[in-house]
Each structure stands twice: as structure tokens, then as C-alpha cells.
Amino acid sequence: MVSKNLNPQQLEAVKKINGPVMIIAGPGSGKTRVITERIAFLLESGIDPKHILALTFTNKAANEMKQRVFKLTNSEQSFRLWMGTFHSVFAKILRIEGYRLNYSENFSIYDNDDSIKIIRRIVKDFNLDKDDYNPRFLYSKISILKNRLIDWKKYSMSNEFLENDKIRKQERFLDIYKQYSEFCFKSNSMDFDDLLINTHKLFKYHTDTCEKYQNIFKYIMIDEYQDTNLVQDSIVQQLSDKHKNICIVGDDSQSIYSFRGANINNILRFKSVFKETTEFKLEQNYRSTKNIVNVANNLIKNNFQKIDKTIFSNNEMGEQVDIIEYYNDREEGQKTAETINSIRPSLNNLNQVAILYRNNSQSKAFEDALRKFGISYKIFGGLSFYQRKEIKDIIAYFRLILNNNDEESLLRIINYPSRGIGSTTVQKLRDFAKKNDETIWKILSHNLDKININSGVKNKLLEFRNILKKLFEMHNDNVFNIAQSLENEIGIIKKLSLDENDENLNKLQNISELFNSLKLFSLKEYNNSLKDFINEISLDETKDKNEISNKVNLMTIHQSKGLEFSHVFVTGLENGIFPSARSVKNKSGLEEERRLLYVAITRASKKIKISYCQNRFQFGTIQSTEKSMFLEELKDCTNYIYKNEYLEQRAVNNIYKQKKSINNNKRMTFMPTSLKKVKYTNYRDIRGLNKGMKINHNIFGAGSILSVDENHGNEKITVLFENFGKKILLTKFAKFEIIK
DNA sequence: CGGTAGAATATTTTT
DNA sequence: TATTCTACCG
């Protein structure tokens, strides 16, 4: 039954299930609720869940939605919905249909790091100057082109593009683009953008396949439509062309992903593409106080490009929004922590507090200060577990096992751990491979004789080949067994254990965590093959984000999208940082930064403090800054707090002195940076676990213990989780706490 | 070929 | 500052 707590517009939007629908939903207007209720309503109306496709942008959003639909309908049906990110749903389709584009089902998925590495290698091969051809820049250029459906062939046909490259002294760009695309294809691999453009290609050139999916996805819903790019928009049109039951939800004022090719015009012109569109506007903000909504409105009205709407709140006025000036970033951290400390007693949970910043590097000052006050915090972003070097190395072996032609993975591990195959040899292999249009693996497996190398090197290559052969044969084995065999063959753990410095210990810890999760994965009842494992981790990095914790949240504003906190600190409002230096070069960039600030402000329900610093420690030096131009726009509706500069400076100098002495004392024992980002596993040997006990697991949440199995030292428990069903955990490794 | 030390370089946001 | 790259020596 559809919930009765919806307001009239929300209810109407939920019930209009046929034909194109556009829901413009302001921040805090109950957007997610409308989507979940709508899905529930579809199910109630007797529509088979397999005909419903719900797309989101982040895994976090997808997971949350899944759980909410499940709670709402309380039915197993909800698990049969097609729900996920664009990338994950399309990857699933491409695994099945990719053969039509000459990919095999085991294609690898390259992440940004892989892509940049490949491009860097190509630039080197071409003997080009790294300054003129910055791999990062090239990658983002390629990515944006792909998202605009311009492949290298199309690019080569545009005189305008080629002329431009000449002027910019990047005449070889086309060659690089081509080489990169061919490298990926030859490796039977797709980068993130390929997942989209190949889906588009598939539907465009194989109309029967397109029709097949049109008939599967009879009802399509897309969240955050303002963040779609051209490919995504095009695929959505392909899929909905037949039944036209498409519902998009979004807020143009929260479009903040243009760097990824998101085009705000997709939502602005939706109505003209789908002529019969019914439009709903959700303008009431249920989240924030009147003051906060007022400030947000005052900010966003400075943007030119937007859909007309009036966000209002019927909540209480609330406190004024503060804008605070600090002497430097250290003080900003200090005072923010101090404020949090002082309001701590009035909060029932610290997770109601968020410190938001423009880029990840700003987190440091806050971390230091919070630690000093003994306030626990949770930091989002930074390196995800699967991006760590030692983990990626092992994953590279796994990827190679599944996809023997994955050239990037092979090049990554051909001499890791070092086995006497140096760069000269690798270069010979690569040259030969290129000449014969083959992958290195193919040469290793049957063409080694044709390469001019001495017998010592050849033996080493043969040894390497034999290791791979052995591993390749295992591709269907239990994942944990594969991992163990891998360790037997390459002995990476053994090697790291020989020299137990901090860095190696940290690596070992991460690797053992990987092995633990492989063990757990292998214990699943189904979908527990290596293929499933790699699939899961290539696109999902939200592993441990939904733990319920009494911790302050530190994150970038991008990461905060869709979330809500009672107290929000928006920090670093300085020109060059927020708005970022790059964005001010053009008007649309600046408007996007303004939307970003809009998103930040509208995260808060009760209280916001916006701050900036006169000086900031950046690039290893102290630099004086200029306060953000956005603050000028908020002058009349906020409460400005200036500082007495002289006093502050003295205080700040003291802070720096302190800091210095700490540094000197601890220099030797300073944690390596990689260690700081680690989430510690509590290796515990929990005794006294009993049937019926309630526990809270860091990933699966709450559940109760069904049985305990002593299993000589490897104690296992079977737990029924409220949201994830039955799981077997090894208590030695699992991270959880006993609730009662 | 492998390891290391010291130089060079980079800093937006994410799937 | 933090990370990645390069040059050099064993």
C-alpha cells in the first residue's frame, strides 16, 4: 500500500506510472522517498519486478534504495528489480551481449589508474614530451570525447578538432586516442566510459538486442538525471523508445558532475524530447530550517541557467548561518573541532555532524584537530581499498586469470614480484607483440622462440609462463584456493614478511584483509566464483560505508550529495579552492561551483557554519588567500564573524610551534601515509559468543547469531542479518560488535 | 637487472 | 607535503 504520508504532489508523481514523467525535486523534498514509493507502487500494480529498471549514479545510492524498497514492500520481489548504477547494469548486459561487439564475456574493466598508466606508456612510446602530453589531461580529454560519443574515427574526420590540436601543439593526440582504444580492445578490456559507449553501440547496431531490452525494461526510472551525460541520455532514449514509461528525477540546481561529461541540458530539454511529459515539481523542503533554505535560495539565484522553482520550508526559522574568518587552515581545524566538542553533549550521535570541503587534501587539518580533542571521525574517499598498490597487484593476477589477454594487468605483474624480467626484455616483448598484433600472453604461450633473447632470460620467461598456466587452469576453482596457490607460486606474503618495516606490515595487513574477504566470498552459497568476485569489486567500492557509528563525518561536498546532517561545517571558502582555480575560467564552471556550494548548504537541517582562512598551508608552503567570491553573495542573509587578527596570529604561531616540536620528536615513528588511510581490522578472538546474541557487523549491519561452530580455532558463526539474510562469518576476521 | 636515494612534480570532484 | 620518476651503482 502506498504510504499515506506523502503530500499531494508526491502522491501524484508516485501514481503516474505510464508515459514520460519528469520530477524536479529540490533538496530535502523527499526525492528518494518518491522513487522508492513509486517502485513499490509499480510492484503493487502487478508489474513483474524484472520489467523495472532503476538507475542511480553511485553505488551508495543504489544500495540505499534497494534496502528502502525492501523495507517498504517487505517482499523478496524487490531483489529481482534491475537496480544499480549505469555502469554496473550496463556491464551486466555487456557480459551477456558483448560478443556482438567482439568482446568476450570475461572482459576486464579498467579503472582510472589503469587508463592513465596505459596512456602514459603510449606517450612514452611515441617519445613525446610529458609536459605537452600530460597523461592525466589526455585521459580526461578522451573520457569527455567518449561521453560525447566521439570515438577516434569520428575525431579523425573533424578538421576542426585536428586544427585545434595543431594550435595546441598536440598533433599526436589522435594517434594517442587511437592507440589507447586499440590497446583496450586488444586486451579484451573496457574502461568506465567504454561500458557506456559500447552499450550505446550495441543498441544502435543490433536492433534486435535493443528490442530485447526494450521489452525487458518496460518501466525505467532514473535518479539524479541532471548528472547524465550524452551517452547515458542516448541510451536511456534507446531503451525507452518503445514503451516510453520513463521517469526521471533530478534537480538542475544540484548538477555537479560536468567534469565527467554530465550535461545539465539533458534535464533542461527532456520535455522537448519526450513531448507527452508530465512534469511534477517538489518544492517543499522538509529537511532544513527557513534560514538555511533562505541562504541557499539567495545563493542559487545568482545562477543564470536553471529551471524555475521556489524552494520553501515550513520548518522553524532556526539559527542564523554563520560565516567565520580564520587566520589559517590549522586554526580552522582547531576551532571547528572545538565547536563540535562544545555541542557534543547536545547531540545524540556524532554522525549528525559533517565537515565538508572542496577537495580531499583539506581533510588533514581537521583530522589532526579532532584527534586532539578525542573526537572520533570517519573519513570518506581517498584511496579505496581496491586501489591500493599491493591489492591491485594481486587483483591483476586475478584479472589475468579470467582474461588472459588483459595486457595492462600482465605488464603490471610480469616483473612483480621481481623475477629477473627487466624493462629491456619487456620492451622486446611489447615490440614483437605490436608488430604481430598480438598480446604478450600469446607470445609467451607459443611464440617465444622468435624473440631475440639470451637463454637465461628465456628461462625466466618460461618460468613465468608456467606459473600463469598453472593459475589459468584454476579459473573455476574456489577463490580462496586460487589465492593460496597464487601465494604459493609468487610468495608475495613471504617476501614482505622478511622485512617487517611499517610499510610492509601495512601492506601485509591489507593483503590479509583481502584474503579474508576472499575466504568469506568463497563461503557464499552461490555466485562465489572468481569471476563474480572481480565483477563485484570492479564497480563497487562502497564496501564499508554504511556502518552505523558515533563519528563525525569528513568528506568532500561531492560525496555528501544525497546525505543529510543536522550540523554542517562548510570549509575552505577561498578563491582558488572554492570556487576552484580551474572553474573560474568560464561562466559555466563558476555556475557549477555555485551549485556545489548549494548542495553543501542544503545538506544541513539545523545549523551551518561556513568558514574561510586568510592563509593556507598548501604545496608545502604558507600562502595567503582571498575569501571566496560566493561569500559576497551571501552577505545580507548571514551572520559574519571576523577575528581580531593580532590575537589570532599569536595563537596561531603557538600552534605552529607546537606542531613543529611534535614533528621533531616523532619523526622516526611517524606513520607512513598509507597506514593512516587503513581501516584497522580488529583481529579478535571473541569467546563467549552464543546462539541468539545480537551483533552489529560493519558491512551487513544488525543480525542475530543462529549458530556457533568451534571448528578447532577457526570459530565460525552463522548469522541472520536483517537486511542481508544468512551469512557465515569467521570470528577471527569479521568486524562486528555485540549489541546484547 | 634490482634497489635506492634524491629529484621532480602535482594537487578537483567519481563511475 | 606526498607521491611518483629517474639516475645511478652494485
JSON list of N, CA and C in Angstrom, two decimals, chain A residues 569-618:
[
{"chain": "A", "resi": 569, "resn": "PHE", "atom": "N", "xyz": [29.56, 21.89, 8.65]},
{"chain": "A", "resi": 569, "resn": "PHE", "atom": "CA", "xyz": [30.60, 22.89, 8.52]},
{"chain": "A", "resi": 569, "resn": "PHE", "atom": "C", "xyz": [31.07, 22.88, 7.07]},
{"chain": "A", "resi": 570, "resn": "VAL", "atom": "N", "xyz": [30.88, 24.00, 6.40]},
{"chain": "A", "resi": 570, "resn": "VAL", "atom": "CA", "xyz": [31.35, 24.10, 5.02]},
{"chain": "A", "resi": 570, "resn": "VAL", "atom": "C", "xyz": [32.63, 24.93, 5.06]},
{"chain": "A", "resi": 571, "resn": "THR", "atom": "N", "xyz": [33.73, 24.33, 4.65]},
{"chain": "A", "resi": 571, "resn": "THR", "atom": "CA", "xyz": [35.03, 24.95, 4.95]},
{"chain": "A", "resi": 571, "resn": "THR", "atom": "C", "xyz": [35.82, 25.32, 3.71]},
{"chain": "A", "resi": 572, "resn": "GLY", "atom": "N", "xyz": [36.82, 26.15, 3.92]},
{"chain": "A", "resi": 572, "resn": "GLY", "atom": "CA", "xyz": [37.74, 26.49, 2.83]},
{"chain": "A", "resi": 572, "resn": "GLY", "atom": "C", "xyz": [37.13, 27.33, 1.74]},
{"chain": "A", "resi": 573, "resn": "LEU", "atom": "N", "xyz": [36.27, 28.28, 2.10]},
{"chain": "A", "resi": 573, "resn": "LEU", "atom": "CA", "xyz": [35.65, 29.14, 1.10]},
{"chain": "A", "resi": 573, "resn": "LEU", "atom": "C", "xyz": [36.63, 30.22, 0.67]},
{"chain": "A", "resi": 574, "resn": "GLU", "atom": "N", "xyz": [37.55, 29.83, -0.18]},
{"chain": "A", "resi": 574, "resn": "GLU", "atom": "CA", "xyz": [38.57, 30.76, -0.66]},
{"chain": "A", "resi": 574, "resn": "GLU", "atom": "C", "xyz": [38.67, 30.65, -2.17]},
{"chain": "A", "resi": 575, "resn": "ASN", "atom": "N", "xyz": [38.83, 31.77, -2.80]},
{"chain": "A", "resi": 575, "resn": "ASN", "atom": "CA", "xyz": [39.01, 31.74, -4.26]},
{"chain": "A", "resi": 575, "resn": "ASN", "atom": "C", "xyz": [40.22, 30.89, -4.59]},
{"chain": "A", "resi": 576, "resn": "GLY", "atom": "N", "xyz": [40.09, 30.06, -5.56]},
{"chain": "A", "resi": 576, "resn": "GLY", "atom": "CA", "xyz": [41.19, 29.17, -5.92]},
{"chain": "A", "resi": 576, "resn": "GLY", "atom": "C", "xyz": [40.95, 27.78, -5.38]},
{"chain": "A", "resi": 577, "resn": "ILE", "atom": "N", "xyz": [40.19, 27.72, -4.28]},
{"chain": "A", "resi": 577, "resn": "ILE", "atom": "CA", "xyz": [39.83, 26.42, -3.75]},
{"chain": "A", "resi": 577, "resn": "ILE", "atom": "C", "xyz": [38.34, 26.19, -3.96]},
{"chain": "A", "resi": 578, "resn": "PHE", "atom": "N", "xyz": [37.58, 27.16, -3.54]},
{"chain": "A", "resi": 578, "resn": "PHE", "atom": "CA", "xyz": [36.14, 27.07, -3.69]},
{"chain": "A", "resi": 578, "resn": "PHE", "atom": "C", "xyz": [35.60, 28.46, -3.95]},
{"chain": "A", "resi": 579, "resn": "PRO", "atom": "N", "xyz": [35.39, 28.89, -5.17]},
{"chain": "A", "resi": 579, "resn": "PRO", "atom": "CA", "xyz": [35.49, 28.11, -6.40]},
{"chain": "A", "resi": 579, "resn": "PRO", "atom": "C", "xyz": [36.93, 27.74, -6.73]},
{"chain": "A", "resi": 580, "resn": "SER", "atom": "N", "xyz": [37.09, 26.58, -7.36]},
{"chain": "A", "resi": 580, "resn": "SER", "atom": "CA", "xyz": [38.42, 26.10, -7.68]},
{"chain": "A", "resi": 580, "resn": "SER", "atom": "C", "xyz": [39.04, 26.95, -8.78]},
{"chain": "A", "resi": 581, "resn": "ALA", "atom": "N", "xyz": [40.36, 26.92, -8.81]},
{"chain": "A", "resi": 581, "resn": "ALA", "atom": "CA", "xyz": [41.08, 27.78, -9.74]},
{"chain": "A", "resi": 581, "resn": "ALA", "atom": "C", "xyz": [40.65, 27.54, -11.19]},
{"chain": "A", "resi": 582, "resn": "ARG", "atom": "N", "xyz": [40.44, 26.28, -11.51]},
{"chain": "A", "resi": 582, "resn": "ARG", "atom": "CA", "xyz": [40.12, 25.97, -12.90]},
{"chain": "A", "resi": 582, "resn": "ARG", "atom": "C", "xyz": [38.74, 26.45, -13.30]},
{"chain": "A", "resi": 583, "resn": "SER", "atom": "N", "xyz": [37.82, 26.36, -12.35]},
{"chain": "A", "resi": 583, "resn": "SER", "atom": "CA", "xyz": [36.42, 26.61, -12.70]},
{"chain": "A", "resi": 583, "resn": "SER", "atom": "C", "xyz": [36.15, 28.06, -13.08]},
{"chain": "A", "resi": 584, "resn": "VAL", "atom": "N", "xyz": [36.93, 28.98, -12.52]},
{"chain": "A", "resi": 584, "resn": "VAL", "atom": "CA", "xyz": [36.61, 30.39, -12.77]},
{"chain": "A", "resi": 584, "resn": "VAL", "atom": "C", "xyz": [36.94, 30.84, -14.18]},
{"chain": "A", "resi": 585, "resn": "LYS", "atom": "N", "xyz": [37.55, 29.94, -14.95]},
{"chain": "A", "resi": 585, "resn": "LYS", "atom": "CA", "xyz": [37.93, 30.34, -16.29]},
{"chain": "A", "resi": 585, "resn": "LYS", "atom": "C", "xyz": [36.72, 30.55, -17.20]},
{"chain": "A", "resi": 586, "resn": "ASN", "atom": "N", "xyz": [35.65, 29.86, -16.92]},
{"chain": "A", "resi": 586, "resn": "ASN", "atom": "CA", "xyz": [34.46, 30.11, -17.73]},
{"chain": "A", "resi": 586, "resn": "ASN", "atom": "C", "xyz": [33.21, 30.19, -16.86]},
{"chain": "A", "resi": 587, "resn": "LYS", "atom": "N", "xyz": [32.19, 30.76, -17.45]},
{"chain": "A", "resi": 587, "resn": "LYS", "atom": "CA", "xyz": [30.98, 31.06, -16.69]},
{"chain": "A", "resi": 587, "resn": "LYS", "atom": "C", "xyz": [30.29, 29.79, -16.19]},
{"chain": "A", "resi": 588, "resn": "SER", "atom": "N", "xyz": [30.23, 28.77, -17.05]},
{"chain": "A", "resi": 588, "resn": "SER", "atom": "CA", "xyz": [29.50, 27.57, -16.64]},
{"chain": "A", "resi": 588, "resn": "SER", "atom": "C", "xyz": [30.26, 26.85, -15.53]},
{"chain": "A", "resi": 589, "resn": "GLY", "atom": "N", "xyz": [31.58, 26.95, -15.56]},
{"chain": "A", "resi": 589, "resn": "GLY", "atom": "CA", "xyz": [32.37, 26.35, -14.49]},
{"chain": "A", "resi": 589, "resn": "GLY", "atom": "C", "xyz": [32.04, 27.00, -13.17]},
{"chain": "A", "resi": 590, "resn": "LEU", "atom": "N", "xyz": [31.92, 28.29, -13.20]},
{"chain": "A", "resi": 590, "resn": "LEU", "atom": "CA", "xyz": [31.62, 29.03, -11.98]},
{"chain": "A", "resi": 590, "resn": "LEU", "atom": "C", "xyz": [30.22, 28.70, -11.48]},
{"chain": "A", "resi": 591, "resn": "GLU", "atom": "N", "xyz": [29.29, 28.59, -12.42]},
{"chain": "A", "resi": 591, "resn": "GLU", "atom": "CA", "xyz": [27.93, 28.25, -12.00]},
{"chain": "A", "resi": 591, "resn": "GLU", "atom": "C", "xyz": [27.89, 26.88, -11.34]},
{"chain": "A", "resi": 592, "resn": "GLU", "atom": "N", "xyz": [28.72, 25.99, -11.85]},
{"chain": "A", "resi": 592, "resn": "GLU", "atom": "CA", "xyz": [28.74, 24.65, -11.26]},
{"chain": "A", "resi": 592, "resn": "GLU", "atom": "C", "xyz": [29.28, 24.70, -9.83]},
{"chain": "A", "resi": 593, "resn": "GLU", "atom": "N", "xyz": [30.30, 25.53, -9.62]},
{"chain": "A", "resi": 593, "resn": "GLU", "atom": "CA", "xyz": [30.84, 25.67, -8.26]},
{"chain": "A", "resi": 593, "resn": "GLU", "atom": "C", "xyz": [29.76, 26.22, -7.33]},
{"chain": "A", "resi": 594, "resn": "ARG", "atom": "N", "xyz": [28.97, 27.12, -7.86]},
{"chain": "A", "resi": 594, "resn": "ARG", "atom": "CA", "xyz": [27.90, 27.69, -7.05]},
{"chain": "A", "resi": 594, "resn": "ARG", "atom": "C", "xyz": [26.87, 26.63, -6.70]},
{"chain": "A", "resi": 595, "resn": "ARG", "atom": "N", "xyz": [26.59, 25.78, -7.66]},
{"chain": "A", "resi": 595, "resn": "ARG", "atom": "CA", "xyz": [25.67, 24.67, -7.36]},
{"chain": "A", "resi": 595, "resn": "ARG", "atom": "C", "xyz": [26.27, 23.75, -6.30]},
{"chain": "A", "resi": 596, "resn": "LEU", "atom": "N", "xyz": [27.58, 23.61, -6.39]},
{"chain": "A", "resi": 596, "resn": "LEU", "atom": "CA", "xyz": [28.26, 22.75, -5.42]},
{"chain": "A", "resi": 596, "resn": "LEU", "atom": "C", "xyz": [28.08, 23.32, -4.00]},
{"chain": "A", "resi": 597, "resn": "LEU", "atom": "N", "xyz": [28.23, 24.62, -3.88]},
{"chain": "A", "resi": 597, "resn": "LEU", "atom": "CA", "xyz": [28.02, 25.24, -2.58]},
{"chain": "A", "resi": 597, "resn": "LEU", "atom": "C", "xyz": [26.55, 25.09, -2.16]},
{"chain": "A", "resi": 598, "resn": "TYR", "atom": "N", "xyz": [25.68, 25.19, -3.13]},
{"chain": "A", "resi": 598, "resn": "TYR", "atom": "CA", "xyz": [24.25, 25.00, -2.87]},
{"chain": "A", "resi": 598, "resn": "TYR", "atom": "C", "xyz": [23.99, 23.61, -2.30]},
{"chain": "A", "resi": 599, "resn": "VAL", "atom": "N", "xyz": [24.61, 22.61, -2.90]},
{"chain": "A", "resi": 599, "resn": "VAL", "atom": "CA", "xyz": [24.47, 21.25, -2.38]},
{"chain": "A", "resi": 599, "resn": "VAL", "atom": "C", "xyz": [24.98, 21.19, -0.94]},
{"chain": "A", "resi": 600, "resn": "ALA", "atom": "N", "xyz": [26.14, 21.81, -0.71]},
{"chain": "A", "resi": 600, "resn": "ALA", "atom": "CA", "xyz": [26.73, 21.75, 0.64]},
{"chain": "A", "resi": 600, "resn": "ALA", "atom": "C", "xyz": [25.78, 22.35, 1.67]},
{"chain": "A", "resi": 601, "resn": "ILE", "atom": "N", "xyz": [25.25, 23.52, 1.35]},
{"chain": "A", "resi": 601, "resn": "ILE", "atom": "CA", "xyz": [24.39, 24.21, 2.31]},
{"chain": "A", "resi": 601, "resn": "ILE", "atom": "C", "xyz": [23.11, 23.42, 2.59]},
{"chain": "A", "resi": 602, "resn": "THR", "atom": "N", "xyz": [22.57, 22.83, 1.54]},
{"chain": "A", "resi": 602, "resn": "THR", "atom": "CA", "xyz": [21.29, 22.14, 1.72]},
{"chain": "A", "resi": 602, "resn": "THR", "atom": "C", "xyz": [21.43, 20.76, 2.34]},
{"chain": "A", "resi": 603, "resn": "ARG", "atom": "N", "xyz": [22.64, 20.36, 2.71]},
{"chain": "A", "resi": 603, "resn": "ARG", "atom": "CA", "xyz": [22.79, 19.10, 3.45]},
{"chain": "A", "resi": 603, "resn": "ARG", "atom": "C", "xyz": [22.31, 19.26, 4.89]},
{"chain": "A", "resi": 604, "resn": "ALA", "atom": "N", "xyz": [22.28, 20.50, 5.37]},
{"chain": "A", "resi": 604, "resn": "ALA", "atom": "CA", "xyz": [22.07, 20.71, 6.80]},
{"chain": "A", "resi": 604, "resn": "ALA", "atom": "C", "xyz": [20.60, 20.86, 7.15]},
{"chain": "A", "resi": 605, "resn": "SER", "atom": "N", "xyz": [20.22, 20.31, 8.27]},
{"chain": "A", "resi": 605, "resn": "SER", "atom": "CA", "xyz": [18.85, 20.52, 8.72]},
{"chain": "A", "resi": 605, "resn": "SER", "atom": "C", "xyz": [18.77, 21.64, 9.75]},
{"chain": "A", "resi": 606, "resn": "LYS", "atom": "N", "xyz": [19.79, 21.77, 10.60]},
{"chain": "A", "resi": 606, "resn": "LYS", "atom": "CA", "xyz": [19.66, 22.73, 11.70]},
{"chain": "A", "resi": 606, "resn": "LYS", "atom": "C", "xyz": [20.63, 23.90, 11.63]},
{"chain": "A", "resi": 607, "resn": "LYS", "atom": "N", "xyz": [21.91, 23.58, 11.51]},
{"chain": "A", "resi": 607, "resn": "LYS", "atom": "CA", "xyz": [22.89, 24.64, 11.71]},
{"chain": "A", "resi": 607, "resn": "LYS", "atom": "C", "xyz": [24.06, 24.52, 10.72]},
{"chain": "A", "resi": 608, "resn": "ILE", "atom": "N", "xyz": [24.45, 25.67, 10.17]},
{"chain": "A", "resi": 608, "resn": "ILE", "atom": "CA", "xyz": [25.60, 25.68, 9.26]},
{"chain": "A", "resi": 608, "resn": "ILE", "atom": "C", "xyz": [26.61, 26.72, 9.70]},
{"chain": "A", "resi": 609, "resn": "LYS", "atom": "N", "xyz": [27.85, 26.36, 9.64]},
{"chain": "A", "resi": 609, "resn": "LYS", "atom": "CA", "xyz": [28.92, 27.33, 9.79]},
{"chain": "A", "resi": 609, "resn": "LYS", "atom": "C", "xyz": [29.78, 27.24, 8.53]},
{"chain": "A", "resi": 610, "resn": "ILE", "atom": "N", "xyz": [29.92, 28.38, 7.86]},
{"chain": "A", "resi": 610, "resn": "ILE", "atom": "CA", "xyz": [30.76, 28.43, 6.67]},
{"chain": "A", "resi": 610, "resn": "ILE", "atom": "C", "xyz": [32.05, 29.14, 7.06]},
{"chain": "A", "resi": 611, "resn": "SER", "atom": "N", "xyz": [33.18, 28.61, 6.64]},
{"chain": "A", "resi": 611, "resn": "SER", "atom": "CA", "xyz": [34.42, 29.26, 7.07]},
{"chain": "A", "resi": 611, "resn": "SER", "atom": "C", "xyz": [35.43, 29.41, 5.95]},
{"chain": "A", "resi": 612, "resn": "TYR", "atom": "N", "xyz": [36.35, 30.35, 6.16]},
{"chain": "A", "resi": 612, "resn": "TYR", "atom": "CA", "xyz": [37.47, 30.50, 5.23]},
{"chain": "A", "resi": 612, "resn": "TYR", "atom": "C", "xyz": [38.69, 30.96, 6.01]},
{"chain": "A", "resi": 613, "resn": "CYS", "atom": "N", "xyz": [39.85, 30.82, 5.40]},
{"chain": "A", "resi": 613, "resn": "CYS", "atom": "CA", "xyz": [41.09, 31.17, 6.09]},
{"chain": "A", "resi": 613, "resn": "CYS", "atom": "C", "xyz": [41.83, 32.25, 5.32]},
{"chain": "A", "resi": 614, "resn": "GLN", "atom": "N", "xyz": [42.54, 33.09, 6.07]},
{"chain": "A", "resi": 614, "resn": "GLN", "atom": "CA", "xyz": [43.33, 34.13, 5.42]},
{"chain": "A", "resi": 614, "resn": "GLN", "atom": "C", "xyz": [44.62, 33.57, 4.85]},
{"chain": "A", "resi": 615, "resn": "ASN", "atom": "N", "xyz": [45.07, 32.49, 5.46]},
{"chain": "A", "resi": 615, "resn": "ASN", "atom": "CA", "xyz": [46.28, 31.83, 4.98]},
{"chain": "A", "resi": 615, "resn": "ASN", "atom": "C", "xyz": [46.05, 30.34, 4.93]},
{"chain": "A", "resi": 616, "resn": "ARG", "atom": "N", "xyz": [46.69, 29.71, 4.02]},
{"chain": "A", "resi": 616, "resn": "ARG", "atom": "CA", "xyz": [46.52, 28.27, 3.93]},
{"chain": "A", "resi": 616, "resn": "ARG", "atom": "C", "xyz": [47.85, 27.60, 3.62]},
{"chain": "A", "resi": 617, "resn": "PHE", "atom": "N", "xyz": [48.08, 26.51, 4.28]},
{"chain": "A", "resi": 617, "resn": "PHE", "atom": "CA", "xyz": [49.29, 25.72, 4.09]},
{"chain": "A", "resi": 617, "resn": "PHE", "atom": "C", "xyz": [49.07, 24.81, 2.89]},
{"chain": "A", "resi": 618, "resn": "GLN", "atom": "N", "xyz": [49.75, 25.11, 1.81]},
{"chain": "A", "resi": 618, "resn": "GLN", "atom": "CA", "xyz": [49.48, 24.39, 0.57]},
{"chain": "A", "resi": 618, "resn": "GLN", "atom": "C", "xyz": [50.77, 24.21, -0.20]}
]
